[in-house]
C-alpha positions as a printed Julia matrix, in Angstrom:
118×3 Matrix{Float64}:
  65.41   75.28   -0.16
  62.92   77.97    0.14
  66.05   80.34    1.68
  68.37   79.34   -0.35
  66.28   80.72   -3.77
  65.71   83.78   -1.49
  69.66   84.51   -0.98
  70.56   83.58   -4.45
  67.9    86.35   -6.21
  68.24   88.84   -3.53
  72.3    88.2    -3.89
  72.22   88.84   -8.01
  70.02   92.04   -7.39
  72.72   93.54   -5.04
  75.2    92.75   -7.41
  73.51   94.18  -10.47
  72.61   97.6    -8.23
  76.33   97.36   -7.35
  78.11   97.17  -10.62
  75.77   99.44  -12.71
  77.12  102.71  -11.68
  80.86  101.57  -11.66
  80.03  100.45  -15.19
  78.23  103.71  -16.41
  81.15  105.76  -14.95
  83.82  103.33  -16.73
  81.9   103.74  -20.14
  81.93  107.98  -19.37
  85.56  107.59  -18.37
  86.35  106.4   -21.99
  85.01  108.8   -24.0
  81.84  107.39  -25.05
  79.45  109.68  -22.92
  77.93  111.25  -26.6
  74.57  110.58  -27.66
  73.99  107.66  -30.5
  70.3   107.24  -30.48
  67.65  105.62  -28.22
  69.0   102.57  -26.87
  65.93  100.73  -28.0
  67.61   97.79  -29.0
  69.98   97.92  -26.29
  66.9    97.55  -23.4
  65.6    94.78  -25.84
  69.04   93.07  -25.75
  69.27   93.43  -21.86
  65.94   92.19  -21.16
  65.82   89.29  -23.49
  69.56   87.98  -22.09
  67.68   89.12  -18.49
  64.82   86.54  -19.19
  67.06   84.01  -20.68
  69.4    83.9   -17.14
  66.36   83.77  -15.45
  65.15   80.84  -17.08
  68.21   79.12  -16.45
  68.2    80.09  -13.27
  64.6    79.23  -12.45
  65.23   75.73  -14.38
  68.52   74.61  -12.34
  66.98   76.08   -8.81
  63.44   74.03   -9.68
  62.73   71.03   -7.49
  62.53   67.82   -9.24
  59.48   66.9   -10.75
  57.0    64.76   -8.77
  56.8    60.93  -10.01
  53.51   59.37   -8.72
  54.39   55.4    -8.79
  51.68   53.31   -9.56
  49.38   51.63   -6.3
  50.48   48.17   -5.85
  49.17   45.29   -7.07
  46.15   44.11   -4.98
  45.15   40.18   -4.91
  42.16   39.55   -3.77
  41.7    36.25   -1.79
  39.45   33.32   -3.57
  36.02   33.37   -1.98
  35.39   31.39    0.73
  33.81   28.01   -0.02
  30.11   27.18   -0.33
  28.29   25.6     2.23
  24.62   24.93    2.31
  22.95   24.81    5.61
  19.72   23.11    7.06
  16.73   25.93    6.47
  16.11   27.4     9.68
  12.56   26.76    9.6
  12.01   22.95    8.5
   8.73   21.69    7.89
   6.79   18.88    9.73
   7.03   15.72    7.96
   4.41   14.62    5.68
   2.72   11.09    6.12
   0.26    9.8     3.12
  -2.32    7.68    3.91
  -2.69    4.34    2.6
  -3.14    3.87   -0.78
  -6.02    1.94   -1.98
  -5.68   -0.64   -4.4
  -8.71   -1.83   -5.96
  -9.17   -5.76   -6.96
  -8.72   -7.01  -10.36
 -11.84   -6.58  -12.56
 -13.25  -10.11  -12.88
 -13.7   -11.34  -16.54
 -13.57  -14.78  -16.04
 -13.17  -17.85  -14.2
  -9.54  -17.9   -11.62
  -6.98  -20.54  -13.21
  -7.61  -23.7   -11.71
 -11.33  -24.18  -11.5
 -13.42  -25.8   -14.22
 -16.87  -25.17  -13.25
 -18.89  -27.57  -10.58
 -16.7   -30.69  -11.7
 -14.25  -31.93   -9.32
């Protein structure tokens, strides 16, 4: 792409250095070789048509412009499931001694017995 921009600019500057003095002799030829002033707004003319081809030029020869596309869409897989291991250090089972239960507090007689009489 690179050489063809190259051929096409260095192709319109060989063409421009080739027709200018064909067209100043043509314009001598005729009879308009006298003087009218400074050509001021003739080299403004010519340069602002100049820039205007080259923007064309430069616009048409351009590469396209450079779409990013999004990323794709990432799903992310559910976690994995929970499981709850044994400690890795487990600790020696505890054994209580027995418990002591103390006797009823004695208030009175047990059922069943009515004194020294049988």
């Amino acid at each position: 792409m690179l050489r063809l921009r190259t051929a096409i600019v260095a192709g319109m500057l060989a063409l421009g250095a080739v027709t200018a003095p064909a067209a100043h002799a043509d314009w001598r030829y005729r009879g308009h070789g006298h003087y009218h002033g400074d050509g001021g707004a003739a080299v403004l003319g010519g340069a602002l048509l100049g820039l205007g081809v080259g923007a064309a030029l430069g616009a048409a020869l351009a590469p396209p412009a450079v779409v990013y596309a999004p990323p794709p869409v990432v799903y992310y897989p559910p976690p994995p499931p929970r499981v709850y291991y044994a400690p890795a250090y487990v600790p020696p089972p505890v054994y209580y001694a027995p418990r002591y239960v103390a006797p009823p507090p004695v208030y009175g007689p047990p059922p069943g017995y009515y004194g020294w009489v049988k």
